[in-house]
Amino acid sequence: MRGADIRNGETAETVGALATPALLLDSDRLDRNLARLSSRMQARGVVLRPHMKTAKSIDVARRAHRSGAGPITVSTLAEAEYFARHGFRDMTYAVGLAPHTAERAMRLRRAGIDLKVLLDSPEQATMLGATGRAAGVTPSAFIEIDCDGHRGGLTAADPKLGMVAAILAEAGVKLAGILTHAGESYSLCTPEALIAAAENERAVAVAAAEVLRAAGHECPVVSVGSTPTAHFAKDLTGVTEVRTGVYMFFDLVMHGVGVCTTDDIAISVLATVIGTKPEKGWILVDAGWMALSRDRGTAAQRVDQGYGLVCDLSGKIYPDLIVVQASQEHGILAIRPRSAEALPDLSIGAKVRILPNHACATASQHELYNVVSGGSEMIQARWRRMRGW
Amino acid sequence: MRGADIRNGETAETVGALATPALLLDSDRLDRNLARLSSRMQARGVVLRPHMKTAKSIDVARRAHRSGAGPITVSTLAEAEYFARHGFRDMTYAVGLAPHTAERAMRLRRAGIDLKVLLDSPEQATMLGATGRAAGVTPSAFIEIDCDGHRGGLTAADPKLGMVAAILAEAGVKLAGILTHAGESYSLCTPEALIAAAENERAVAVAAAEVLRAAGHECPVVSVGSTPTAHFAKDLTGVTEVRTGVYMFFDLVMHGVGVCTTDDIAISVLATVIGTKPEKGWILVDAGWMALSRDRGTAAQRVDQGYGLVCDLSGKIYPDLIVVQASQEHGILAIRPRSAEALPDLSIGAKVRILPNHACATASQHELYNVVSGGSEMIQARWRRMRGW
């Protein structure tokens, strides 16, 4: 078994013997999910730059880049530092820049890490130039483009786009390219809508790059990405790279969007039955929001999965059994409203596996992945996660 | 400065110099909150057994028990082991028992820790007896009572109550007493309703204890508790101890219930502005759900606070400015719908503090508390949190 266990005295060799709650990762599903998108992007001649915000694990990153330390995306500078310590060099920090993150990013750049940063305003461009000069390095920055009103970024038509590029050039900052994220695709649920969102993401990104090129700026990278659009894009003409994170593990939200089946979901939370309330149709387990997260992402979807969908120890779904309520260390399992299914007979000490709404949020509640594969009960490895900022 | 900082290279001495997002703890407010409930309980001759599930910090526990290691409640056995390592002896593990937790709890008991466990079924009582015998220790258990249909527990009228007590006696388990939690009080918001919930919690608990005493069982402890009921109880006759956790820090949910003012909320998340979208009325900050948690507990209250209420660096609230959306590392600040307030003028790099919906959930997203007091900008100490199970 690889990796050290950090649970007090834990030496479990099998899933059934694990202290609960515990996070399981099915490495067969992980590998299948990685291969699926990787070959899709390869077929289109586009670089896949996995977003490590979901997994936050060097072991998973190495699984995504089997031949070496390929390009990755990170959501915090603590991630960048962590992956740099483990040999990764080509990274994009895909969160808008502030003065203190600019300084910290330049320290990494000075250490030889090709860390690219993100900005969308003249103020940030000026600040980054000054920070780079003070650190004695040439920064490399993406300009963030807003393709669907989700969050930050400039539209392709915004006159500030050319202004920011000009300031970067003036300030001695390398323009890495443009970067956009179709965050609104998470709220869709039909192939037609997802195909349209992907085409919009592509078209906006390419248009923004063309604006910059027409103004004389080299704009080598056109970076797009969200798990739904990456899986539904019909055409990626003009796009050079795609960033996605949750595709590695998938989750019930992605299932509701229509990107995966429940059999693709690679992580689950192992829990133990600690009580029953037959008169209410309830089974109580020791996985509450601390183990599952407070994410209720499926609440707005066609099928509300509560705090998760319940499976037996082998991973087989109990029809319509969901976590209907969660307090800190308690989950309440019940049959979904208006279902005719019967509550399974689970008594004190029985183990279940819970598929999460949102893999990024659920995984972040845990210190490590207990890795399983091949349908075996044996724990193959324990992979640690990093956390913090 | 006390305690080691774990952020890479962080040596900030002032709040303004901290890398963000970061968790702040105002120790003056903490002390005031602790003193308020402590004196309320002292005046009623009732033991206060703070629930450490909110703070998960030895420094906070010592603040709650200044004269030494007083009684505490824990939500995981990892907490019990952590507090035992730091000298605490008298603990109640207030989550229903499973076979693996019974074994682990008995190991602590064998090490001299007076750890009491919780159960509500004949199966658990039999199992605990056998586990205690195998470990060569006498277990001590509370029977969980259901006072408001919130979660687990037996009603005072359930014939299983006497049955469980009889099995415990037969199996050589010490009956610590009965324990209940008025979890439904979190959904209330008037003093009248809170007073009634507190009286119901008391009355059900005392009735259950009387049933056991009438059947010849010694039932020394009558343990009740929730932050709202503890602050509103008019009469605690027959109750011997009260358990509460979130009262130490308070939060926007407790503010919505009516238990505290916003000036009592002791923790906040420091964040930095990383973008603006004036055309949408948005300010983007670097605190998303990873720093704030996904908890939307105020969504069901009269005033929905989004993902948190925004203050300036000194802690003064910006009227009606809330976190309207959160993704993993991004928060979007905007003025509350239907408010006439203007968006404050905050540019890239400006710092804000965000009051959380749910202190337990927000604090659990962080490794440590940056402790401030006396309105000073100086960080007085860094207190680590424990996590895991």
PDB file of C-alpha atoms in Angstrom, chain A residues 7-8 18-22 53-54 56 75-76 79 81 85 93-101 104 107 118 120-121 123-124 127 144 146 148-155 158 160 184 272-280 282 284 286 289-291 293-296 325 327-330 332 347-349 351 358 360-367 385 387-389, chain B residues 7-8 18-22 53-54 56 75-76 79 81 85 93-101 104 107 118 120-121 123-124 127 144 146 148-155 158 160 184 272-280 282 284 286 289-291 293-296 325 327-330 332 347-349 351 358 360-367 385 387-389:
ATOM      1  CA  ARG A   7      -6.113   8.630  10.653  1.00  0.00           C
ATOM      2  CA  ASN A   8      -5.206   7.802  14.196  1.00  0.00           C
ATOM      3  CA  LEU A  18     -12.343   1.483   7.251  1.00  0.00           C
ATOM      4  CA  ALA A  19     -13.357   3.847  10.001  1.00  0.00           C
ATOM      5  CA  THR A  20     -16.144   6.058   8.663  1.00  0.00           C
ATOM      6  CA  PRO A  21     -16.841   8.509   7.208  1.00  0.00           C
ATOM      7  CA  ALA A  22     -14.114   7.997   4.612  1.00  0.00           C
ATOM      8  CA  LYS A  53      -8.823  22.257  -8.039  1.00  0.00           C
ATOM      9  CA  THR A  54     -11.015  19.156  -7.877  1.00  0.00           C
ATOM     10  CA  LYS A  56      -5.736  18.571  -5.295  1.00  0.00           C
ATOM     11  CA  SER A  75      -7.132  27.525  -8.278  1.00  0.00           C
ATOM     12  CA  THR A  76      -4.830  28.706  -5.480  1.00  0.00           C
ATOM     13  CA  GLU A  79      -1.737  24.464  -5.207  1.00  0.00           C
ATOM     14  CA  GLU A  81       3.532  25.721  -4.836  1.00  0.00           C
ATOM     15  CA  ARG A  85       7.424  20.947  -5.323  1.00  0.00           C
ATOM     16  CA  TYR A  93      -3.463  30.203 -11.947  1.00  0.00           C
ATOM     17  CA  ALA A  94      -7.020  30.790 -13.145  1.00  0.00           C
ATOM     18  CA  VAL A  95      -8.257  33.262 -10.499  1.00  0.00           C
ATOM     19  CA  GLY A  96      -8.089  37.043 -10.897  1.00  0.00           C
ATOM     20  CA  LEU A  97      -4.898  38.640  -9.647  1.00  0.00           C
ATOM     21  CA  ALA A  98      -4.471  40.783  -6.505  1.00  0.00           C
ATOM     22  CA  PRO A  99      -1.286  42.538  -5.354  1.00  0.00           C
ATOM     23  CA  HIS A 100      -0.350  39.857  -2.797  1.00  0.00           C
ATOM     24  CA  THR A 101      -0.955  36.990  -5.245  1.00  0.00           C
ATOM     25  CA  ARG A 104       3.724  35.336  -4.609  1.00  0.00           C
ATOM     26  CA  ARG A 107       8.388  34.266  -6.546  1.00  0.00           C
ATOM     27  CA  LEU A 118      -5.124  35.948 -15.001  1.00  0.00           C
ATOM     28  CA  ASP A 120      -9.119  41.635 -16.754  1.00  0.00           C
ATOM     29  CA  SER A 121      -8.391  45.251 -15.821  1.00  0.00           C
ATOM     30  CA  GLU A 123      -5.142  48.298 -12.815  1.00  0.00           C
ATOM     31  CA  GLN A 124      -4.126  44.636 -12.607  1.00  0.00           C
ATOM     32  CA  MET A 127       0.311  46.273 -10.995  1.00  0.00           C
ATOM     33  CA  GLU A 144      -9.925  36.868 -18.885  1.00  0.00           C
ATOM     34  CA  ASP A 146     -16.471  36.772 -20.221  1.00  0.00           C
ATOM     35  CA  ASP A 148     -21.655  34.031 -20.682  1.00  0.00           C
ATOM     36  CA  GLY A 149     -21.971  36.600 -17.875  1.00  0.00           C
ATOM     37  CA  HIS A 150     -21.027  34.000 -15.282  1.00  0.00           C
ATOM     38  CA  ARG A 151     -18.327  35.798 -13.315  1.00  0.00           C
ATOM     39  CA  GLY A 152     -15.358  37.998 -14.277  1.00  0.00           C
ATOM     40  CA  GLY A 153     -13.754  38.887 -17.582  1.00  0.00           C
ATOM     41  CA  LEU A 154     -14.100  41.351 -20.433  1.00  0.00           C
ATOM     42  CA  THR A 155     -16.317  40.862 -23.450  1.00  0.00           C
ATOM     43  CA  ASP A 158     -15.058  45.825 -24.652  1.00  0.00           C
ATOM     44  CA  LYS A 160     -10.737  47.713 -22.353  1.00  0.00           C
ATOM     45  CA  GLU A 184     -23.226  28.939 -17.036  1.00  0.00           C
ATOM     46  CA  THR A 272     -21.985   3.566   8.706  1.00  0.00           C
ATOM     47  CA  VAL A 273     -25.561   3.219   9.918  1.00  0.00           C
ATOM     48  CA  ILE A 274     -25.850   4.595  13.469  1.00  0.00           C
ATOM     49  CA  GLY A 275     -29.616   4.558  13.970  1.00  0.00           C
ATOM     50  CA  THR A 276     -33.015   3.946  12.430  1.00  0.00           C
ATOM     51  CA  LYS A 277     -36.391   5.662  12.707  1.00  0.00           C
ATOM     52  CA  PRO A 278     -38.747   3.230  10.969  1.00  0.00           C
ATOM     53  CA  GLU A 279     -41.801   5.308  11.894  1.00  0.00           C
ATOM     54  CA  LYS A 280     -40.346   8.176   9.827  1.00  0.00           C
ATOM     55  CA  TRP A 282     -35.317   7.208   8.179  1.00  0.00           C
ATOM     56  CA  LEU A 284     -29.252   7.613  10.218  1.00  0.00           C
ATOM     57  CA  ASP A 286     -22.390   8.971  10.385  1.00  0.00           C
ATOM     58  CA  TRP A 289     -22.268  17.789   5.875  1.00  0.00           C
ATOM     59  CA  MET A 290     -18.758  17.596   7.329  1.00  0.00           C
ATOM     60  CA  ALA A 291     -18.164  14.471   5.205  1.00  0.00           C
ATOM     61  CA  SER A 293     -20.182  19.079   2.147  1.00  0.00           C
ATOM     62  CA  ARG A 294     -23.083  21.504   2.234  1.00  0.00           C
ATOM     63  CA  ASP A 295     -23.313  21.516  -1.549  1.00  0.00           C
ATOM     64  CA  ARG A 296     -26.895  21.177  -2.772  1.00  0.00           C
ATOM     65  CA  GLN A 325     -31.001  15.845   5.521  1.00  0.00           C
ATOM     66  CA  SER A 327     -26.312  17.969  10.089  1.00  0.00           C
ATOM     67  CA  GLN A 328     -22.632  18.203  10.988  1.00  0.00           C
ATOM     68  CA  GLU A 329     -21.958  14.503  11.587  1.00  0.00           C
ATOM     69  CA  HIS A 330     -25.374  12.959  10.863  1.00  0.00           C
ATOM     70  CA  ILE A 332     -30.594  11.020   7.271  1.00  0.00           C
ATOM     71  CA  SER A 347     -29.204  -2.070  10.676  1.00  0.00           C
ATOM     72  CA  ILE A 348     -26.654  -0.517  13.047  1.00  0.00           C
ATOM     73  CA  GLY A 349     -23.135  -0.990  11.719  1.00  0.00           C
ATOM     74  CA  LYS A 351     -22.014   0.332   5.545  1.00  0.00           C
ATOM     75  CA  HIS A 358     -20.324  18.093  -6.190  1.00  0.00           C
ATOM     76  CA  CYS A 360     -14.874  19.402  -5.687  1.00  0.00           C
ATOM     77  CA  ALA A 361     -16.784  20.260  -2.516  1.00  0.00           C
ATOM     78  CA  THR A 362     -17.076  16.744  -1.111  1.00  0.00           C
ATOM     79  CA  ALA A 363     -13.452  15.795  -1.729  1.00  0.00           C
ATOM     80  CA  SER A 364     -12.329  19.019  -0.047  1.00  0.00           C
ATOM     81  CA  GLN A 365     -13.857  17.807   3.221  1.00  0.00           C
ATOM     82  CA  HIS A 366     -11.343  14.942   3.375  1.00  0.00           C
ATOM     83  CA  GLU A 367      -7.617  14.520   3.962  1.00  0.00           C
ATOM     84  CA  ARG A 385      -4.952  15.893  -0.758  1.00  0.00           C
ATOM     85  CA  ARG A 387      -5.594  22.253   1.058  1.00  0.00           C
ATOM     86  CA  GLY A 388      -5.469  25.899   2.041  1.00  0.00           C
ATOM     87  CA  TRP A 389      -4.382  28.985   0.153  1.00  0.00           C
TER      88      TRP A 389
ATOM     89  CA  ARG B   7       0.790  29.048   5.262  1.00  0.00           C
ATOM     90  CA  ASN B   8       3.788  28.901   3.024  1.00  0.00           C
ATOM     91  CA  LEU B  18      -2.478  38.587   5.599  1.00  0.00           C
ATOM     92  CA  ALA B  19      -2.656  36.521   2.448  1.00  0.00           C
ATOM     93  CA  THR B  20      -6.324  35.943   1.660  1.00  0.00           C
ATOM     94  CA  PRO B  21      -8.691  34.263   2.108  1.00  0.00           C
ATOM     95  CA  ALA B  22      -8.014  33.911   5.831  1.00  0.00           C
ATOM     96  CA  LYS B  53     -17.489  20.697  17.108  1.00  0.00           C
ATOM     97  CA  THR B  54     -17.635  24.394  16.173  1.00  0.00           C
ATOM     98  CA  LYS B  56     -12.187  22.274  17.116  1.00  0.00           C
ATOM     99  CA  SER B  75     -18.691  15.317  17.505  1.00  0.00           C
ATOM    100  CA  THR B  76     -15.995  12.874  16.348  1.00  0.00           C
ATOM    101  CA  GLU B  79     -11.831  15.306  18.462  1.00  0.00           C
ATOM    102  CA  GLU B  81      -8.442  11.866  20.940  1.00  0.00           C
ATOM    103  CA  ARG B  85      -3.911  14.527  24.205  1.00  0.00           C
ATOM    104  CA  TYR B  93     -19.314  11.871  22.179  1.00  0.00           C
ATOM    105  CA  ALA B  94     -22.754  13.035  21.074  1.00  0.00           C
ATOM    106  CA  VAL B  95     -23.206  10.996  17.871  1.00  0.00           C
ATOM    107  CA  GLY B  96     -24.927   7.605  17.771  1.00  0.00           C
ATOM    108  CA  LEU B  97     -22.649   4.626  18.314  1.00  0.00           C
ATOM    109  CA  ALA B  98     -21.497   2.088  15.695  1.00  0.00           C
ATOM    110  CA  PRO B  99     -19.351  -1.009  16.281  1.00  0.00           C
ATOM    111  CA  HIS B 100     -16.104   0.638  15.132  1.00  0.00           C
ATOM    112  CA  THR B 101     -16.669   3.790  17.168  1.00  0.00           C
ATOM    113  CA  ARG B 104     -12.307   3.175  19.511  1.00  0.00           C
ATOM    114  CA  ARG B 107      -9.636   2.398  23.863  1.00  0.00           C
ATOM    115  CA  LEU B 118     -24.673   7.893  22.927  1.00  0.00           C
ATOM    116  CA  ASP B 120     -30.911   4.785  21.324  1.00  0.00           C
ATOM    117  CA  SER B 121     -31.422   1.105  20.452  1.00  0.00           C
ATOM    118  CA  GLU B 123     -28.741  -3.416  19.395  1.00  0.00           C
ATOM    119  CA  GLN B 124     -26.330  -0.630  20.314  1.00  0.00           C
ATOM    120  CA  MET B 127     -23.001  -4.217  21.260  1.00  0.00           C
ATOM    121  CA  GLU B 144     -30.642   9.674  23.275  1.00  0.00           C
ATOM    122  CA  ASP B 146     -35.984  12.760  20.704  1.00  0.00           C
ATOM    123  CA  ASP B 148     -38.723  17.482  18.545  1.00  0.00           C
ATOM    124  CA  GLY B 149     -38.472  14.943  15.728  1.00  0.00           C
ATOM    125  CA  HIS B 150     -35.240  16.490  14.513  1.00  0.00           C
ATOM    126  CA  ARG B 151     -32.989  13.455  14.190  1.00  0.00           C
ATOM    127  CA  GLY B 152     -32.378  10.346  16.314  1.00  0.00           C
ATOM    128  CA  GLY B 153     -33.481   9.326  19.783  1.00  0.00           C
ATOM    129  CA  LEU B 154     -36.392   7.677  21.553  1.00  0.00           C
ATOM    130  CA  THR B 155     -39.449   9.492  22.834  1.00  0.00           C
ATOM    131  CA  ASP B 158     -41.363   4.682  23.837  1.00  0.00           C
ATOM    132  CA  LYS B 160     -37.817   0.813  24.124  1.00  0.00           C
ATOM    133  CA  GLU B 184     -35.627  22.191  15.430  1.00  0.00           C
ATOM    134  CA  THR B 272      -9.376  40.677  -1.302  1.00  0.00           C
ATOM    135  CA  VAL B 273     -11.077  42.344  -4.254  1.00  0.00           C
ATOM    136  CA  ILE B 274      -9.870  40.722  -7.494  1.00  0.00           C
ATOM    137  CA  GLY B 275     -12.242  42.305 -10.005  1.00  0.00           C
ATOM    138  CA  THR B 276     -15.243  44.534 -10.583  1.00  0.00           C
ATOM    139  CA  LYS B 277     -18.211  44.406 -12.957  1.00  0.00           C
ATOM    140  CA  PRO B 278     -19.817  47.845 -12.517  1.00  0.00           C
ATOM    141  CA  GLU B 279     -22.343  47.159 -15.272  1.00  0.00           C
ATOM    142  CA  LYS B 280     -23.707  44.275 -13.206  1.00  0.00           C
ATOM    143  CA  TRP B 282     -20.661  43.199  -8.885  1.00  0.00           C
ATOM    144  CA  LEU B 284     -15.410  39.955  -7.194  1.00  0.00           C
ATOM    145  CA  ASP B 286     -11.052  35.779  -3.654  1.00  0.00           C
ATOM    146  CA  TRP B 289     -17.265  28.484  -1.144  1.00  0.00           C
ATOM    147  CA  MET B 290     -13.881  26.958  -0.350  1.00  0.00           C
ATOM    148  CA  ALA B 291     -13.319  29.785   2.157  1.00  0.00           C
ATOM    149  CA  SER B 293     -18.443  26.967   2.871  1.00  0.00           C
ATOM    150  CA  ARG B 294     -21.487  26.040   0.812  1.00  0.00           C
ATOM    151  CA  ASP B 295     -23.790  26.670   3.779  1.00  0.00           C
ATOM    152  CA  ARG B 296     -26.869  28.691   2.788  1.00  0.00           C
ATOM    153  CA  GLN B 325     -22.811  34.020  -5.507  1.00  0.00           C
ATOM    154  CA  SER B 327     -17.820  29.467  -6.884  1.00  0.00           C
ATOM    155  CA  GLN B 328     -14.818  27.554  -5.588  1.00  0.00           C
ATOM    156  CA  GLU B 329     -12.415  30.486  -5.179  1.00  0.00           C
ATOM    157  CA  HIS B 330     -14.578  33.423  -6.279  1.00  0.00           C
ATOM    158  CA  ILE B 332     -19.476  37.905  -6.018  1.00  0.00           C
ATOM    159  CA  SER B 347     -10.955  48.508  -6.179  1.00  0.00           C
ATOM    160  CA  ILE B 348      -8.480  45.694  -6.894  1.00  0.00           C
ATOM    161  CA  GLY B 349      -6.560  44.804  -3.758  1.00  0.00           C
ATOM    162  CA  LYS B 351      -9.783  44.010   1.710  1.00  0.00           C
ATOM    163  CA  HIS B 358     -22.813  29.101   9.716  1.00  0.00           C
ATOM    164  CA  CYS B 360     -19.243  25.520  12.178  1.00  0.00           C
ATOM    165  CA  ALA B 361     -19.175  25.118   8.409  1.00  0.00           C
ATOM    166  CA  THR B 362     -17.074  28.196   7.600  1.00  0.00           C
ATOM    167  CA  ALA B 363     -14.454  27.571  10.270  1.00  0.00           C
ATOM    168  CA  SER B 364     -14.096  23.975   9.069  1.00  0.00           C
ATOM    169  CA  GLN B 365     -12.821  25.256   5.717  1.00  0.00           C
ATOM    170  CA  HIS B 366      -9.727  26.706   7.405  1.00  0.00           C
ATOM    171  CA  GLU B 367      -6.587  25.398   9.083  1.00  0.00           C
ATOM    172  CA  ARG B 385      -7.932  23.700  14.232  1.00  0.00           C
ATOM    173  CA  ARG B 387     -10.095  18.047  11.498  1.00  0.00           C
ATOM    174  CA  GLY B 388     -11.031  14.605  10.252  1.00  0.00           C
ATOM    175  CA  TRP B 389     -12.634  11.653  11.972  1.00  0.00           C
TER     176      TRP B 389
END
